[in-house]
Amino acid sequence: MGTNYVFSLQPTFTQGLILGQLSILALLVFVLKYLFMDSTKYPFETTTYHPRINSDSIMRSQKLYQATNENGHKNEDESAEWLNLLLHQIVGTYRSKLQDDLPGAEGDEVARKRVEDYANKIRPASFLDHIVVHSVDLGSSAPRLSNGRRVPPSQSSNSPEIEFDVNYVDTVSVSLSTSYLFNYPMALFARLPVALTISLSLFRSSVTITPPLHTSPAPTLTFSISPTFTLDLTTMSLMGSRAKLANVPKLHDLIQHQVHRVLAAKGVWKVVLPGLATVEEAKQEVKNEMADAALS
């Protein structure tokens, strides 16, 4: 009774096919693990990559925004100038507090550390390594309001609403590096180093301001952005350890989509009126409204 062996001392076509497939698989693993990926814990310690903001893109966006204001919304901007000045001061105050009111490099370092701590607090640790934030630019401008108009009350609020067009162009940016973790076929099998610089090019939307109802148990001033807002980000990226892939379009699309999704999901902000309600009371009222909406 004959016996068939896959491997024998005499090479066969089947043996050659199997060995060829295994060698290609081994070569692929070798290329991915040692060329693009990195097994060290800090893959960017020896890199010379320092992402910078694309100033040309920001300048083009600012010129386009200024031209739009001068040609299309001059009268409306003048009528809301006092409100824009107030908004600029409020945004500037938040910037200063993020820097602990410290000027220059010392304040920038405080803001960088806060952004880094928050990024690592919300990161998915299962597949994303520790995030290192290299620099943060909080910008110097503020959203600009124009074309204020009164709109009929919605069914949910039954309160008169005010709508503005909002344009925001600034130098807001963040530069960071991390690694994507591959946990297959074993935990921490490899790391794919990623370095990113994300900067704002343009944000445009309509914003609706809803005053509080007199009978509300927790009166709040509500701001909501249009679900069809425009968001343009500039993304510069490097992926890989020894061989680097620069400015991958799919990565830019992914980042822009995720930021757009988060803004759309959190497109409503409620400001508690001092002396009339607490933050906890406002949160409870939001939960009650969501529960009522789910039942209806």
PDB file of C-alpha atoms in Angstrom:
ATOM      1  CA  MET A   1       0.000   0.000   0.000  1.00  0.00           C
ATOM      2  CA  GLY A   2       1.629   3.204  -1.164  1.00  0.00           C
ATOM      3  CA  THR A   3       2.030   6.295   0.993  1.00  0.00           C
ATOM      4  CA  ASN A   4       2.035   9.875  -0.363  1.00  0.00           C
ATOM      5  CA  TYR A   5       4.239  12.479   1.317  1.00  0.00           C
ATOM      6  CA  VAL A   6       4.001  16.200   0.726  1.00  0.00           C
ATOM      7  CA  PHE A   7       7.730  16.581   1.370  1.00  0.00           C
ATOM      8  CA  SER A   8      10.367  14.116   0.283  1.00  0.00           C
ATOM      9  CA  LEU A   9      14.065  14.093  -0.539  1.00  0.00           C
ATOM     10  CA  GLN A  10      13.230  14.442  -4.214  1.00  0.00           C
ATOM     11  CA  PRO A  11      11.740  17.880  -5.072  1.00  0.00           C
ATOM     12  CA  THR A  12       8.283  17.802  -6.650  1.00  0.00           C
ATOM     13  CA  PHE A  13       5.982  20.419  -8.142  1.00  0.00           C
ATOM     14  CA  THR A  14       3.824  20.427  -4.983  1.00  0.00           C
ATOM     15  CA  GLN A  15       6.864  21.008  -2.749  1.00  0.00           C
ATOM     16  CA  GLY A  16       8.049  23.869  -4.948  1.00  0.00           C
ATOM     17  CA  LEU A  17       4.634  25.522  -4.920  1.00  0.00           C
ATOM     18  CA  ILE A  18       4.319  25.314  -1.128  1.00  0.00           C
ATOM     19  CA  LEU A  19       7.870  26.555  -0.526  1.00  0.00           C
ATOM     20  CA  GLY A  20       7.338  29.418  -2.976  1.00  0.00           C
ATOM     21  CA  GLN A  21       4.170  30.568  -1.207  1.00  0.00           C
ATOM     22  CA  LEU A  22       5.815  30.339   2.204  1.00  0.00           C
ATOM     23  CA  SER A  23       8.841  32.324   1.039  1.00  0.00           C
ATOM     24  CA  ILE A  24       6.650  35.095  -0.391  1.00  0.00           C
ATOM     25  CA  LEU A  25       4.670  35.248   2.855  1.00  0.00           C
ATOM     26  CA  ALA A  26       7.873  35.382   4.930  1.00  0.00           C
ATOM     27  CA  LEU A  27       9.284  38.132   2.691  1.00  0.00           C
ATOM     28  CA  LEU A  28       6.075  40.153   3.043  1.00  0.00           C
ATOM     29  CA  VAL A  29       6.157  39.871   6.841  1.00  0.00           C
ATOM     30  CA  PHE A  30       9.828  40.876   6.849  1.00  0.00           C
ATOM     31  CA  VAL A  31       9.201  43.953   4.684  1.00  0.00           C
ATOM     32  CA  LEU A  32       6.228  45.129   6.743  1.00  0.00           C
ATOM     33  CA  LYS A  33       7.815  44.525  10.127  1.00  0.00           C
ATOM     34  CA  TYR A  34      11.337  45.835   9.530  1.00  0.00           C
ATOM     35  CA  LEU A  35      10.896  48.392   6.751  1.00  0.00           C
ATOM     36  CA  PHE A  36       7.646  50.242   7.469  1.00  0.00           C
ATOM     37  CA  MET A  37       6.977  49.198  11.045  1.00  0.00           C
ATOM     38  CA  ASP A  38       9.051  49.489  14.155  1.00  0.00           C
ATOM     39  CA  SER A  39       9.551  47.237  17.156  1.00  0.00           C
ATOM     40  CA  THR A  40      10.975  49.950  19.409  1.00  0.00           C
ATOM     41  CA  LYS A  41       8.863  51.785  21.947  1.00  0.00           C
ATOM     42  CA  TYR A  42       9.876  55.289  20.830  1.00  0.00           C
ATOM     43  CA  PRO A  43      10.263  55.138  17.038  1.00  0.00           C
ATOM     44  CA  PHE A  44      10.514  58.904  16.547  1.00  0.00           C
ATOM     45  CA  GLU A  45      13.395  59.588  18.937  1.00  0.00           C
ATOM     46  CA  THR A  46      15.944  59.523  16.106  1.00  0.00           C
ATOM     47  CA  THR A  47      13.828  60.940  13.297  1.00  0.00           C
ATOM     48  CA  THR A  48      14.458  64.401  11.882  1.00  0.00           C
ATOM     49  CA  TYR A  49      10.844  64.911  10.873  1.00  0.00           C
ATOM     50  CA  HIS A  50       9.365  68.101  12.323  1.00  0.00           C
ATOM     51  CA  PRO A  51       5.953  68.832  10.804  1.00  0.00           C
ATOM     52  CA  ARG A  52       5.162  72.475  10.114  1.00  0.00           C
ATOM     53  CA  ILE A  53       2.012  74.351   9.281  1.00  0.00           C
ATOM     54  CA  ASN A  54       1.343  74.951   5.603  1.00  0.00           C
ATOM     55  CA  SER A  55       1.384  78.759   5.798  1.00  0.00           C
ATOM     56  CA  ASP A  56       0.665  79.186   2.080  1.00  0.00           C
ATOM     57  CA  SER A  57      -2.608  77.286   2.405  1.00  0.00           C
ATOM     58  CA  ILE A  58      -3.637  79.358   5.431  1.00  0.00           C
ATOM     59  CA  MET A  59      -2.818  82.619   3.642  1.00  0.00           C
ATOM     60  CA  ARG A  60      -4.916  81.589   0.622  1.00  0.00           C
ATOM     61  CA  SER A  61      -7.859  80.721   2.877  1.00  0.00           C
ATOM     62  CA  GLN A  62      -7.587  84.048   4.713  1.00  0.00           C
ATOM     63  CA  LYS A  63      -7.507  86.042   1.458  1.00  0.00           C
ATOM     64  CA  LEU A  64     -10.522  84.140   0.154  1.00  0.00           C
ATOM     65  CA  TYR A  65     -12.394  84.744   3.381  1.00  0.00           C
ATOM     66  CA  GLN A  66     -11.571  88.478   3.381  1.00  0.00           C
ATOM     67  CA  ALA A  67     -12.634  88.817  -0.249  1.00  0.00           C
ATOM     68  CA  THR A  68     -15.945  87.108   0.531  1.00  0.00           C
ATOM     69  CA  ASN A  69     -16.593  89.496   3.400  1.00  0.00           C
ATOM     70  CA  GLU A  70     -15.726  92.603   1.374  1.00  0.00           C
ATOM     71  CA  ASN A  71     -17.808  91.593  -1.651  1.00  0.00           C
ATOM     72  CA  GLY A  72     -20.729  89.696  -0.215  1.00  0.00           C
ATOM     73  CA  HIS A  73     -21.411  90.529   3.431  1.00  0.00           C
ATOM     74  CA  LYS A  74     -20.066  94.001   4.083  1.00  0.00           C
ATOM     75  CA  ASN A  75     -23.272  95.484   5.492  1.00  0.00           C
ATOM     76  CA  GLU A  76     -24.068  92.407   7.594  1.00  0.00           C
ATOM     77  CA  ASP A  77     -20.561  92.315   9.083  1.00  0.00           C
ATOM     78  CA  GLU A  78     -20.799  95.965  10.095  1.00  0.00           C
ATOM     79  CA  SER A  79     -24.098  95.349  11.897  1.00  0.00           C
ATOM     80  CA  ALA A  80     -22.545  92.493  13.898  1.00  0.00           C
ATOM     81  CA  GLU A  81     -19.161  94.143  14.489  1.00  0.00           C
ATOM     82  CA  TRP A  82     -19.816  94.693  18.171  1.00  0.00           C
ATOM     83  CA  LEU A  83     -20.722  91.021  18.580  1.00  0.00           C
ATOM     84  CA  ASN A  84     -17.586  89.927  16.707  1.00  0.00           C
ATOM     85  CA  LEU A  85     -15.458  92.098  18.977  1.00  0.00           C
ATOM     86  CA  LEU A  86     -17.093  90.525  22.038  1.00  0.00           C
ATOM     87  CA  LEU A  87     -16.598  87.023  20.623  1.00  0.00           C
ATOM     88  CA  HIS A  88     -12.933  87.728  19.866  1.00  0.00           C
ATOM     89  CA  GLN A  89     -12.363  88.807  23.470  1.00  0.00           C
ATOM     90  CA  ILE A  90     -14.112  85.694  24.836  1.00  0.00           C
ATOM     91  CA  VAL A  91     -12.075  83.326  22.638  1.00  0.00           C
ATOM     92  CA  GLY A  92      -8.895  85.178  23.601  1.00  0.00           C
ATOM     93  CA  THR A  93      -9.737  84.687  27.279  1.00  0.00           C
ATOM     94  CA  TYR A  94     -10.122  80.921  26.803  1.00  0.00           C
ATOM     95  CA  ARG A  95      -6.767  80.814  24.984  1.00  0.00           C
ATOM     96  CA  SER A  96      -5.100  82.641  27.829  1.00  0.00           C
ATOM     97  CA  LYS A  97      -6.587  80.296  30.444  1.00  0.00           C
ATOM     98  CA  LEU A  98      -5.429  77.235  28.464  1.00  0.00           C
ATOM     99  CA  GLN A  99      -1.930  78.685  28.797  1.00  0.00           C
ATOM    100  CA  ASP A 100      -2.375  79.535  32.507  1.00  0.00           C
ATOM    101  CA  ASP A 101      -2.065  83.217  31.498  1.00  0.00           C
ATOM    102  CA  LEU A 102       1.624  82.624  30.769  1.00  0.00           C
ATOM    103  CA  PRO A 103       3.191  84.374  27.747  1.00  0.00           C
ATOM    104  CA  GLY A 104       5.475  82.981  25.047  1.00  0.00           C
ATOM    105  CA  ALA A 105       7.061  79.550  25.089  1.00  0.00           C
ATOM    106  CA  GLU A 106       6.096  78.887  28.705  1.00  0.00           C
ATOM    107  CA  GLY A 107       2.392  79.312  27.948  1.00  0.00           C
ATOM    108  CA  ASP A 108       2.695  77.241  24.759  1.00  0.00           C
ATOM    109  CA  GLU A 109       4.193  74.389  26.785  1.00  0.00           C
ATOM    110  CA  VAL A 110       1.276  74.472  29.251  1.00  0.00           C
ATOM    111  CA  ALA A 111      -1.220  74.277  26.383  1.00  0.00           C
ATOM    112  CA  ARG A 112       0.778  71.498  24.692  1.00  0.00           C
ATOM    113  CA  LYS A 113       0.807  69.410  27.871  1.00  0.00           C
ATOM    114  CA  ARG A 114      -2.927  69.845  28.381  1.00  0.00           C
ATOM    115  CA  VAL A 115      -3.718  68.795  24.828  1.00  0.00           C
ATOM    116  CA  GLU A 116      -1.385  65.786  25.170  1.00  0.00           C
ATOM    117  CA  ASP A 117      -3.022  64.683  28.423  1.00  0.00           C
ATOM    118  CA  TYR A 118      -6.496  64.963  26.906  1.00  0.00           C
ATOM    119  CA  ALA A 119      -5.480  63.112  23.721  1.00  0.00           C
ATOM    120  CA  ASN A 120      -4.112  60.181  25.735  1.00  0.00           C
ATOM    121  CA  LYS A 121      -7.192  60.174  27.938  1.00  0.00           C
ATOM    122  CA  ILE A 122      -9.529  59.567  24.986  1.00  0.00           C
ATOM    123  CA  ARG A 123      -7.231  57.459  22.755  1.00  0.00           C
ATOM    124  CA  PRO A 124      -8.210  53.813  22.087  1.00  0.00           C
ATOM    125  CA  ALA A 125      -5.340  52.140  23.946  1.00  0.00           C
ATOM    126  CA  SER A 126      -6.031  48.761  22.345  1.00  0.00           C
ATOM    127  CA  PHE A 127      -4.618  49.812  18.988  1.00  0.00           C
ATOM    128  CA  LEU A 128      -3.067  53.271  19.468  1.00  0.00           C
ATOM    129  CA  ASP A 129       0.194  53.827  21.346  1.00  0.00           C
ATOM    130  CA  HIS A 130       0.947  56.747  23.647  1.00  0.00           C
ATOM    131  CA  ILE A 131       0.434  60.068  21.820  1.00  0.00           C
ATOM    132  CA  VAL A 132       3.246  62.626  21.941  1.00  0.00           C
ATOM    133  CA  VAL A 133       2.109  66.164  21.116  1.00  0.00           C
ATOM    134  CA  HIS A 134       5.085  68.141  19.807  1.00  0.00           C
ATOM    135  CA  SER A 135       3.470  71.544  19.387  1.00  0.00           C
ATOM    136  CA  VAL A 136       0.103  73.289  19.587  1.00  0.00           C
ATOM    137  CA  ASP A 137      -0.941  76.548  17.943  1.00  0.00           C
ATOM    138  CA  LEU A 138      -4.083  77.951  19.562  1.00  0.00           C
ATOM    139  CA  GLY A 139      -4.459  80.551  16.827  1.00  0.00           C
ATOM    140  CA  SER A 140      -5.019  84.283  17.130  1.00  0.00           C
ATOM    141  CA  SER A 141      -8.405  84.875  15.500  1.00  0.00           C
ATOM    142  CA  ALA A 142     -12.010  83.969  16.318  1.00  0.00           C
ATOM    143  CA  PRO A 143     -15.142  82.866  14.456  1.00  0.00           C
ATOM    144  CA  ARG A 144     -16.727  85.797  12.628  1.00  0.00           C
ATOM    145  CA  LEU A 145     -20.494  86.283  12.597  1.00  0.00           C
ATOM    146  CA  SER A 146     -22.470  87.923   9.808  1.00  0.00           C
ATOM    147  CA  ASN A 147     -25.957  88.184   8.331  1.00  0.00           C
ATOM    148  CA  GLY A 148     -27.868  87.942  11.612  1.00  0.00           C
ATOM    149  CA  ARG A 149     -31.555  87.179  11.150  1.00  0.00           C
ATOM    150  CA  ARG A 150     -34.553  86.116  13.192  1.00  0.00           C
ATOM    151  CA  VAL A 151     -36.095  82.763  12.274  1.00  0.00           C
ATOM    152  CA  PRO A 152     -39.420  81.180  13.269  1.00  0.00           C
ATOM    153  CA  PRO A 153     -39.269  79.060  16.425  1.00  0.00           C
ATOM    154  CA  SER A 154     -38.766  75.345  15.968  1.00  0.00           C
ATOM    155  CA  GLN A 155     -41.172  72.738  17.306  1.00  0.00           C
ATOM    156  CA  SER A 156     -38.625  71.537  19.880  1.00  0.00           C
ATOM    157  CA  SER A 157     -37.951  74.939  21.442  1.00  0.00           C
ATOM    158  CA  ASN A 158     -41.119  77.043  20.864  1.00  0.00           C
ATOM    159  CA  SER A 159     -38.871  80.059  21.388  1.00  0.00           C
ATOM    160  CA  PRO A 160     -37.758  82.763  18.919  1.00  0.00           C
ATOM    161  CA  GLU A 161     -34.382  81.926  17.385  1.00  0.00           C
ATOM    162  CA  ILE A 162     -31.564  83.986  15.881  1.00  0.00           C
ATOM    163  CA  GLU A 163     -29.401  82.651  13.075  1.00  0.00           C
ATOM    164  CA  PHE A 164     -25.942  83.831  11.976  1.00  0.00           C
ATOM    165  CA  ASP A 165     -23.539  82.834   9.241  1.00  0.00           C
ATOM    166  CA  VAL A 166     -20.160  81.897  10.712  1.00  0.00           C
ATOM    167  CA  ASN A 167     -16.745  81.857   9.031  1.00  0.00           C
ATOM    168  CA  TYR A 168     -13.577  80.831  10.855  1.00  0.00           C
ATOM    169  CA  VAL A 169     -10.067  80.965   9.385  1.00  0.00           C
ATOM    170  CA  ASP A 170      -7.099  80.703  11.744  1.00  0.00           C
ATOM    171  CA  THR A 171      -3.694  79.138  12.366  1.00  0.00           C
ATOM    172  CA  VAL A 172      -5.036  76.545  14.833  1.00  0.00           C
ATOM    173  CA  SER A 173      -2.937  73.388  14.510  1.00  0.00           C
ATOM    174  CA  VAL A 174      -1.489  70.430  16.395  1.00  0.00           C
ATOM    175  CA  SER A 175       1.587  68.314  15.614  1.00  0.00           C
ATOM    176  CA  LEU A 176       1.825  64.856  17.144  1.00  0.00           C
ATOM    177  CA  SER A 177       3.302  61.399  16.752  1.00  0.00           C
ATOM    178  CA  THR A 178       2.141  57.955  17.826  1.00  0.00           C
ATOM    179  CA  SER A 179       2.122  54.364  16.609  1.00  0.00           C
ATOM    180  CA  TYR A 180      -0.623  52.103  15.365  1.00  0.00           C
ATOM    181  CA  LEU A 181      -0.361  48.797  17.249  1.00  0.00           C
ATOM    182  CA  PHE A 182      -0.668  45.448  15.491  1.00  0.00           C
ATOM    183  CA  ASN A 183      -1.750  42.745  17.939  1.00  0.00           C
ATOM    184  CA  TYR A 184      -1.947  39.886  15.448  1.00  0.00           C
ATOM    185  CA  PRO A 185      -0.721  37.155  15.370  1.00  0.00           C
ATOM    186  CA  MET A 186       0.453  38.116  18.865  1.00  0.00           C
ATOM    187  CA  ALA A 187       0.149  41.104  21.193  1.00  0.00           C
ATOM    188  CA  LEU A 188       2.329  44.061  20.173  1.00  0.00           C
ATOM    189  CA  PHE A 189       3.500  42.173  17.086  1.00  0.00           C
ATOM    190  CA  ALA A 190       4.580  45.428  15.439  1.00  0.00           C
ATOM    191  CA  ARG A 191       4.124  49.197  15.509  1.00  0.00           C
ATOM    192  CA  LEU A 192       3.451  51.480  12.570  1.00  0.00           C
ATOM    193  CA  PRO A 193       4.843  54.930  13.486  1.00  0.00           C
ATOM    194  CA  VAL A 194       2.682  57.859  12.421  1.00  0.00           C
ATOM    195  CA  ALA A 195       3.494  61.587  12.595  1.00  0.00           C
ATOM    196  CA  LEU A 196       0.812  64.163  11.870  1.00  0.00           C
ATOM    197  CA  THR A 197       0.283  67.879  11.614  1.00  0.00           C
ATOM    198  CA  ILE A 198      -3.385  68.884  11.463  1.00  0.00           C
ATOM    199  CA  SER A 199      -4.322  72.513  10.875  1.00  0.00           C
ATOM    200  CA  LEU A 200      -7.570  74.347  10.264  1.00  0.00           C
ATOM    201  CA  SER A 201      -8.068  75.861   6.816  1.00  0.00           C
ATOM    202  CA  LEU A 202     -11.729  76.881   6.957  1.00  0.00           C
ATOM    203  CA  PHE A 203     -14.875  76.342   8.982  1.00  0.00           C
ATOM    204  CA  ARG A 204     -18.151  77.712   7.629  1.00  0.00           C
ATOM    205  CA  SER A 205     -21.652  77.130   8.928  1.00  0.00           C
ATOM    206  CA  SER A 206     -24.867  78.745  10.056  1.00  0.00           C
ATOM    207  CA  VAL A 207     -25.326  78.927  13.826  1.00  0.00           C
ATOM    208  CA  THR A 208     -28.698  79.097  15.547  1.00  0.00           C
ATOM    209  CA  ILE A 209     -28.977  80.744  18.966  1.00  0.00           C
ATOM    210  CA  THR A 210     -32.008  79.726  21.000  1.00  0.00           C
ATOM    211  CA  PRO A 211     -32.887  81.770  24.122  1.00  0.00           C
ATOM    212  CA  PRO A 212     -34.135  79.900  27.198  1.00  0.00           C
ATOM    213  CA  LEU A 213     -37.811  79.326  27.894  1.00  0.00           C
ATOM    214  CA  HIS A 214     -39.161  81.222  30.906  1.00  0.00           C
ATOM    215  CA  THR A 215     -40.667  78.059  32.346  1.00  0.00           C
ATOM    216  CA  SER A 216     -37.586  75.855  31.872  1.00  0.00           C
ATOM    217  CA  PRO A 217     -36.384  74.257  35.149  1.00  0.00           C
ATOM    218  CA  ALA A 218     -32.771  74.745  34.036  1.00  0.00           C
ATOM    219  CA  PRO A 219     -32.631  77.770  31.690  1.00  0.00           C
ATOM    220  CA  THR A 220     -29.815  77.569  29.141  1.00  0.00           C
ATOM    221  CA  LEU A 221     -28.713  79.491  26.072  1.00  0.00           C
ATOM    222  CA  THR A 222     -28.419  76.978  23.199  1.00  0.00           C
ATOM    223  CA  PHE A 223     -26.020  77.197  20.259  1.00  0.00           C
ATOM    224  CA  SER A 224     -26.361  74.735  17.391  1.00  0.00           C
ATOM    225  CA  ILE A 225     -24.467  74.487  14.102  1.00  0.00           C
ATOM    226  CA  SER A 226     -25.955  73.444  10.784  1.00  0.00           C
ATOM    227  CA  PRO A 227     -25.575  69.727   9.940  1.00  0.00           C
ATOM    228  CA  THR A 228     -24.354  70.817   6.485  1.00  0.00           C
ATOM    229  CA  PHE A 229     -21.357  72.805   7.752  1.00  0.00           C
ATOM    230  CA  THR A 230     -18.122  73.066   5.774  1.00  0.00           C
ATOM    231  CA  LEU A 231     -14.859  71.906   7.355  1.00  0.00           C
ATOM    232  CA  ASP A 232     -11.522  72.012   5.544  1.00  0.00           C
ATOM    233  CA  LEU A 233      -8.420  70.661   7.283  1.00  0.00           C
ATOM    234  CA  THR A 234      -4.826  70.588   6.082  1.00  0.00           C
ATOM    235  CA  THR A 235      -3.087  67.347   7.015  1.00  0.00           C
ATOM    236  CA  MET A 236       0.600  66.508   6.651  1.00  0.00           C
ATOM    237  CA  SER A 237       1.653  63.000   7.598  1.00  0.00           C
ATOM    238  CA  LEU A 238       4.509  60.526   7.678  1.00  0.00           C
ATOM    239  CA  MET A 239       3.926  56.800   8.120  1.00  0.00           C
ATOM    240  CA  GLY A 240       6.540  54.120   8.597  1.00  0.00           C
ATOM    241  CA  SER A 241       9.868  53.657  10.348  1.00  0.00           C
ATOM    242  CA  ARG A 242      12.747  53.336   7.862  1.00  0.00           C
ATOM    243  CA  ALA A 243      10.759  53.756   4.656  1.00  0.00           C
ATOM    244  CA  LYS A 244       8.285  56.597   5.110  1.00  0.00           C
ATOM    245  CA  LEU A 245       5.029  57.256   3.291  1.00  0.00           C
ATOM    246  CA  ALA A 246       4.333  60.999   3.147  1.00  0.00           C
ATOM    247  CA  ASN A 247       0.939  62.731   3.025  1.00  0.00           C
ATOM    248  CA  VAL A 248      -1.212  59.671   2.444  1.00  0.00           C
ATOM    249  CA  PRO A 249      -4.556  60.894   0.971  1.00  0.00           C
ATOM    250  CA  LYS A 250      -6.589  58.128   2.652  1.00  0.00           C
ATOM    251  CA  LEU A 251      -5.257  59.176   6.060  1.00  0.00           C
ATOM    252  CA  HIS A 252      -6.292  62.783   5.412  1.00  0.00           C
ATOM    253  CA  ASP A 253      -9.767  61.642   4.369  1.00  0.00           C
ATOM    254  CA  LEU A 254     -10.075  59.497   7.496  1.00  0.00           C
ATOM    255  CA  ILE A 255      -9.052  62.336   9.842  1.00  0.00           C
ATOM    256  CA  GLN A 256     -11.329  64.871   8.173  1.00  0.00           C
ATOM    257  CA  HIS A 257     -14.240  62.430   8.262  1.00  0.00           C
ATOM    258  CA  GLN A 258     -13.748  61.664  11.959  1.00  0.00           C
ATOM    259  CA  VAL A 259     -13.475  65.346  12.958  1.00  0.00           C
ATOM    260  CA  HIS A 260     -16.547  66.133  10.855  1.00  0.00           C
ATOM    261  CA  ARG A 261     -18.443  63.262  12.486  1.00  0.00           C
ATOM    262  CA  VAL A 262     -17.556  64.389  16.029  1.00  0.00           C
ATOM    263  CA  LEU A 263     -18.607  67.983  15.331  1.00  0.00           C
ATOM    264  CA  ALA A 264     -21.860  66.799  13.774  1.00  0.00           C
ATOM    265  CA  ALA A 265     -22.579  64.536  16.758  1.00  0.00           C
ATOM    266  CA  LYS A 266     -21.812  67.324  19.246  1.00  0.00           C
ATOM    267  CA  GLY A 267     -23.264  70.149  17.200  1.00  0.00           C
ATOM    268  CA  VAL A 268     -25.350  71.561  20.066  1.00  0.00           C
ATOM    269  CA  TRP A 269     -23.893  73.436  23.024  1.00  0.00           C
ATOM    270  CA  LYS A 270     -25.846  74.652  26.040  1.00  0.00           C
ATOM    271  CA  VAL A 271     -24.611  77.536  28.183  1.00  0.00           C
ATOM    272  CA  VAL A 272     -25.983  77.589  31.729  1.00  0.00           C
ATOM    273  CA  LEU A 273     -27.240  81.009  32.798  1.00  0.00           C
ATOM    274  CA  PRO A 274     -25.500  82.073  36.041  1.00  0.00           C
ATOM    275  CA  GLY A 275     -27.723  82.081  39.114  1.00  0.00           C
ATOM    276  CA  LEU A 276     -30.570  80.219  37.390  1.00  0.00           C
ATOM    277  CA  ALA A 277     -29.265  76.678  37.016  1.00  0.00           C
ATOM    278  CA  THR A 278     -26.278  74.413  37.564  1.00  0.00           C
ATOM    279  CA  VAL A 279     -24.406  72.301  35.040  1.00  0.00           C
ATOM    280  CA  GLU A 280     -25.770  69.107  36.610  1.00  0.00           C
ATOM    281  CA  GLU A 281     -29.348  70.391  36.318  1.00  0.00           C
ATOM    282  CA  ALA A 282     -28.765  71.276  32.662  1.00  0.00           C
ATOM    283  CA  LYS A 283     -27.345  67.789  31.989  1.00  0.00           C
ATOM    284  CA  GLN A 284     -30.376  66.190  33.622  1.00  0.00           C
ATOM    285  CA  GLU A 285     -32.726  68.287  31.494  1.00  0.00           C
ATOM    286  CA  VAL A 286     -30.871  67.178  28.341  1.00  0.00           C
ATOM    287  CA  LYS A 287     -31.261  63.536  29.423  1.00  0.00           C
ATOM    288  CA  ASN A 288     -34.982  64.077  29.997  1.00  0.00           C
ATOM    289  CA  GLU A 289     -35.360  65.647  26.545  1.00  0.00           C
ATOM    290  CA  MET A 290     -33.553  62.710  24.940  1.00  0.00           C
ATOM    291  CA  ALA A 291     -35.741  60.229  26.819  1.00  0.00           C
ATOM    292  CA  ASP A 292     -38.914  62.059  25.724  1.00  0.00           C
ATOM    293  CA  ALA A 293     -37.685  62.106  22.123  1.00  0.00           C
ATOM    294  CA  ALA A 294     -36.985  58.355  22.240  1.00  0.00           C
ATOM    295  CA  LEU A 295     -40.491  57.615  23.569  1.00  0.00           C
ATOM    296  CA  SER A 296     -42.148  59.757  20.927  1.00  0.00           C
TER     297      SER A 296
END
